CSV table of C-alpha atoms in Angstrom, one decimal:
chain,number,residue,atom,x,y,z
A,1459,MET,CA,-153.8,-23.6,6.0
A,1460,ASN,CA,-150.5,-23.5,8.9
A,1461,LYS,CA,-150.7,-25.3,11.9
A,1462,ILE,CA,-151.8,-22.4,14.2
A,1463,LYS,CA,-154.6,-21.2,11.6
A,1464,LEU,CA,-156.1,-24.9,12.3
A,1465,GLU,CA,-155.5,-24.6,15.7
A,1466,SER,CA,-157.1,-21.5,16.5
A,1467,LYS,CA,-159.9,-22.4,14.3
A,1468,VAL,CA,-160.8,-25.8,16.3
A,1469,ILE,CA,-160.3,-23.7,20.0
A,1470,ASP,CA,-163.1,-20.5,18.6
A,1471,PHE,CA,-165.2,-23.5,16.8
A,1472,ILE,CA,-165.2,-24.9,20.6
A,1473,GLN,CA,-165.7,-21.6,22.3
A,1474,ARG,CA,-168.4,-20.6,20.1
A,1475,TYR,CA,-170.5,-23.5,21.2
A,1476,SER,CA,-169.4,-23.5,24.4
A,1477,LEU,CA,-168.5,-27.9,23.4
A,1478,ILE,CA,-166.6,-27.5,26.4
A,1479,SER,CA,-166.6,-26.2,29.9
A,1480,PRO,CA,-163.2,-25.7,32.1
A,1481,GLU,CA,-162.4,-28.8,34.4
A,1482,GLU,CA,-164.0,-31.2,32.0
A,1483,LEU,CA,-163.4,-34.6,31.3
A,1484,VAL,CA,-163.7,-35.4,28.0
A,1485,VAL,CA,-163.5,-38.8,26.4
A,1486,VAL,CA,-161.9,-38.2,22.8
A,1487,GLY,CA,-162.2,-40.3,20.5
A,1488,VAL,CA,-159.2,-41.3,18.4
A,1489,SER,CA,-159.2,-44.3,15.4
A,1490,GLY,CA,-155.6,-43.3,14.8
A,1491,GLY,CA,-156.9,-42.1,11.2
A,1492,ALA,CA,-155.6,-38.4,10.2
A,1493,ASP,CA,-159.0,-36.4,11.6
A,1494,SER,CA,-159.4,-38.2,15.3
A,1495,VAL,CA,-155.3,-37.4,15.6
A,1496,CYS,CA,-155.2,-33.8,14.4
A,1497,LEU,CA,-158.2,-33.3,16.9
A,1498,LEU,CA,-156.7,-34.7,20.0
A,1499,HIS,CA,-153.5,-33.0,18.9
A,1500,VAL,CA,-155.2,-29.5,19.0
A,1501,LEU,CA,-157.3,-30.8,22.4
A,1502,ALA,CA,-153.8,-32.1,24.1
A,1503,LYS,CA,-151.8,-28.8,22.7
A,1504,TRP,CA,-154.3,-26.1,24.4
A,1505,ARG,CA,-156.0,-28.6,27.4
A,1506,LYS,CA,-153.9,-26.6,29.9
A,1507,GLU,CA,-155.6,-23.4,27.9
A,1508,LEU,CA,-159.1,-25.0,27.7
A,1509,GLY,CA,-158.7,-26.3,31.6
A,1510,ILE,CA,-159.8,-29.1,30.4
A,1511,LYS,CA,-159.1,-33.0,31.0
A,1512,PHE,CA,-159.0,-36.2,28.3
A,1513,HIS,CA,-159.7,-40.1,28.3
A,1514,ILE,CA,-158.4,-41.1,25.0
A,1515,ALA,CA,-161.0,-44.4,24.2
A,1516,HIS,CA,-160.2,-46.9,20.8
A,1517,LEU,CA,-161.8,-49.7,19.4
A,1518,ASN,CA,-160.5,-51.7,17.0
A,1519,HIS,CA,-162.8,-52.8,14.9
A,1520,GLN,CA,-160.9,-56.3,13.5
A,1521,LEU,CA,-161.7,-55.7,9.9
A,1522,ARG,CA,-158.1,-55.2,8.7
A,1523,GLY,CA,-156.0,-58.0,10.6
A,1524,VAL,CA,-152.7,-56.5,11.3
A,1525,GLU,CA,-153.7,-53.4,9.9
A,1526,SER,CA,-156.6,-52.8,13.3
A,1527,GLU,CA,-153.5,-54.3,15.4
A,1528,ALA,CA,-151.0,-51.3,14.3
A,1529,ASP,CA,-153.6,-48.6,14.5
A,1530,ALA,CA,-154.4,-49.8,18.0
A,1531,GLU,CA,-150.3,-50.0,19.4
A,1532,TYR,CA,-150.0,-46.2,17.5
A,1533,VAL,CA,-153.0,-45.0,19.4
A,1534,SER,CA,-151.6,-46.4,22.6
A,1535,ASN,CA,-148.2,-45.1,21.7
A,1536,LEU,CA,-149.9,-41.7,20.7
A,1537,ALA,CA,-151.6,-41.7,24.1
A,1538,GLY,CA,-148.8,-42.2,26.4
A,1539,SER,CA,-146.2,-39.4,24.7
A,1540,LEU,CA,-148.8,-37.1,25.7
A,1541,GLY,CA,-149.1,-38.4,29.2
A,1542,ILE,CA,-153.2,-39.5,28.4
A,1543,PRO,CA,-154.6,-42.2,29.5
A,1544,ILE,CA,-156.7,-44.4,27.0
A,1545,THR,CA,-159.6,-47.4,27.2
A,1546,ILE,CA,-158.3,-49.8,24.4
A,1547,ASP,CA,-160.8,-52.6,23.4
A,1548,ARG,CA,-162.0,-54.9,20.4
A,1549,GLN,CA,-165.2,-56.2,18.8
A,1550,ASP,CA,-166.2,-58.5,16.2
A,1551,VAL,CA,-167.7,-56.2,14.2
A,1552,ALA,CA,-168.2,-58.7,10.6
A,1553,ALA,CA,-170.0,-61.0,13.0
A,1554,TYR,CA,-172.2,-58.2,14.8
A,1555,ARG,CA,-173.1,-57.4,11.3
A,1556,ILE,CA,-174.2,-61.1,10.1
A,1557,GLU,CA,-176.1,-60.8,14.1
A,1558,ARG,CA,-177.9,-57.6,13.4
A,1559,ASN,CA,-178.5,-57.9,9.8
A,1560,CYS,CA,-177.1,-54.3,8.6
A,1561,SER,CA,-173.9,-53.0,6.3
A,1562,ILE,CA,-170.5,-53.2,7.7
A,1563,GLU,CA,-170.4,-49.3,8.7
A,1564,GLU,CA,-173.7,-49.1,10.4
A,1565,ALA,CA,-172.3,-51.7,12.9
A,1566,ALA,CA,-169.0,-50.7,13.4
A,1567,ARG,CA,-170.7,-47.7,14.0
A,1568,GLU,CA,-172.9,-49.1,16.1
A,1569,LEU,CA,-170.7,-50.7,18.1
A,1570,ARG,CA,-168.4,-47.9,18.3
A,1571,TYR,CA,-170.9,-46.1,19.7
A,1572,ALA,CA,-171.5,-48.1,22.3
A,1573,PHE,CA,-168.0,-48.6,23.5
A,1574,LEU,CA,-167.4,-45.2,23.4
A,1575,ALA,CA,-170.8,-44.4,26.0
A,1576,ARG,CA,-169.4,-47.2,28.0
A,1577,VAL,CA,-165.9,-45.7,28.5
A,1578,ALA,CA,-167.6,-42.2,29.3
A,1579,GLY,CA,-169.3,-43.8,31.8
A,1580,GLU,CA,-166.3,-45.7,33.2
A,1581,VAL,CA,-164.6,-42.7,33.6
A,1582,GLY,CA,-167.6,-40.4,34.6
A,1583,ALA,CA,-167.4,-37.9,31.6
A,1584,ASN,CA,-170.0,-36.5,30.0
A,1585,ARG,CA,-168.8,-35.4,26.8
A,1586,ILE,CA,-167.6,-37.1,24.0
A,1587,ALA,CA,-165.1,-35.5,21.2
A,1588,ILE,CA,-165.3,-36.5,17.9
A,1589,GLY,CA,-163.0,-35.7,14.9
A,1590,HIS,CA,-165.5,-35.7,11.9
A,1591,THR,CA,-164.9,-32.5,9.8
A,1592,ARG,CA,-166.6,-30.4,7.2
A,1593,ASP,CA,-166.2,-33.3,4.7
A,1594,ASP,CA,-168.4,-35.8,6.7
A,1595,GLN,CA,-171.4,-33.2,7.5
A,1596,VAL,CA,-171.5,-32.8,3.6
A,1597,GLU,CA,-171.7,-36.7,3.5
A,1598,THR,CA,-173.9,-37.3,5.8
A,1599,ILE,CA,-176.3,-34.5,4.1
A,1600,LEU,CA,-175.9,-36.0,0.5
A,1601,MET,CA,-176.5,-40.2,2.4
A,1602,HIS,CA,-180.4,-38.5,4.1
A,1603,ILE,CA,-180.9,-36.8,0.7
A,1604,LEU,CA,-180.6,-40.1,-1.1
A,1605,ARG,CA,-182.6,-42.2,1.6
A,1606,GLY,CA,-185.4,-39.6,0.9
A,1607,THR,CA,-184.9,-37.2,4.7
A,1608,GLY,CA,-187.5,-34.7,5.6
A,1609,ILE,CA,-186.4,-30.7,6.8
A,1610,THR,CA,-184.6,-32.3,9.4
A,1611,GLY,CA,-182.1,-34.5,7.6
A,1612,LEU,CA,-181.1,-31.7,5.4
A,1613,CYS,CA,-179.4,-30.7,9.1
A,1614,GLY,CA,-176.4,-33.1,9.0
A,1615,LEU,CA,-174.1,-33.2,12.3
A,1616,ALA,CA,-174.8,-30.7,14.8
A,1617,PRO,CA,-171.5,-29.5,16.5
A,1618,CYS,CA,-173.0,-30.7,19.9
A,1619,SER,CA,-175.5,-33.5,20.2
A,1620,PRO,CA,-177.4,-36.3,22.9
A,1621,ILE,CA,-176.2,-39.9,22.9
A,1622,ALA,CA,-179.3,-41.2,22.2
A,1623,TYR,CA,-180.6,-45.1,23.5
A,1624,ASP,CA,-182.4,-47.9,20.9
A,1625,SER,CA,-184.5,-50.5,21.9
A,1626,GLN,CA,-181.9,-53.1,22.5
A,1627,GLY,CA,-180.0,-50.4,24.2
A,1628,MET,CA,-177.0,-49.7,21.6
A,1629,SER,CA,-176.2,-46.3,22.4
A,1630,LEU,CA,-176.4,-44.2,19.0
A,1631,PRO,CA,-176.1,-40.4,18.1
A,1632,ALA,CA,-179.1,-38.7,18.6
A,1633,GLU,CA,-179.8,-38.4,14.4
A,1634,ALA,CA,-179.2,-41.8,14.0
A,1635,LEU,CA,-182.6,-42.1,16.1
A,1636,SER,CA,-186.3,-40.9,15.9
A,1637,ILE,CA,-187.6,-39.0,19.0
A,1638,ALA,CA,-189.9,-41.9,19.7
A,1639,LYS,CA,-187.3,-44.7,19.5
A,1640,GLY,CA,-184.9,-42.7,21.6
A,1641,GLN,CA,-184.0,-41.8,24.9
A,1642,ARG,CA,-181.4,-39.0,25.7
A,1643,SER,CA,-179.3,-38.7,28.1
A,1644,ASN,CA,-176.8,-36.1,29.4
A,1645,LEU,CA,-174.1,-37.6,27.2
A,1646,LEU,CA,-173.3,-35.4,24.3
A,1647,VAL,CA,-170.9,-36.2,21.2
A,1648,ILE,CA,-169.0,-32.8,20.6
A,1649,ARG,CA,-167.6,-32.3,16.8
A,1650,PRO,CA,-164.6,-29.7,17.2
A,1651,LEU,CA,-163.5,-30.4,13.5
A,1652,LEU,CA,-166.8,-29.7,12.2
A,1653,ASP,CA,-166.0,-26.2,10.9
A,1654,ILE,CA,-162.8,-27.2,9.3
A,1655,THR,CA,-162.5,-29.4,5.5
A,1656,ARG,CA,-160.6,-33.1,5.8
A,1657,GLU,CA,-157.9,-31.5,3.5
A,1658,GLU,CA,-157.0,-28.5,6.3
């Protein structure tokens, strides 16, 4: 798939699901990986046409030493080259994993969503864009099946979903919490790349 076709597919998806309104400020979670960098480039290129503003958020998980620091520097330089403001933070995911007695993936996800929610609050945004692709959708559904999900778990990731808060005030994607456990907010996670594959 060529670059122009990919961009138009992403923009069509954004418009079809009304993911971003004109004049809206959106926090874009950028890890430095291919998916989130692709998302950032598409949104940055189309920001005038869409009439929107961005703020980049990058969380250093401190799991890969020098590589983690290099990712943070890369994202910082990318933000500078695109003229987009950025917030960078670091969290000790390994220590948090021990404290919460959970998997490293779960610990990283919890801290990442909490960070993104905090940045959104600080800059006055009510939408957070993340680079989930169709591959993540398939992986999520398979994980739900392996964990013994009900019918709702078979839905996987939605183009747009609210962030919920657990009893400790930790923000999580709504899919990760039951309605009974979480309080929904007006902060939304949007996934503009959900209609494309990682390969694309």
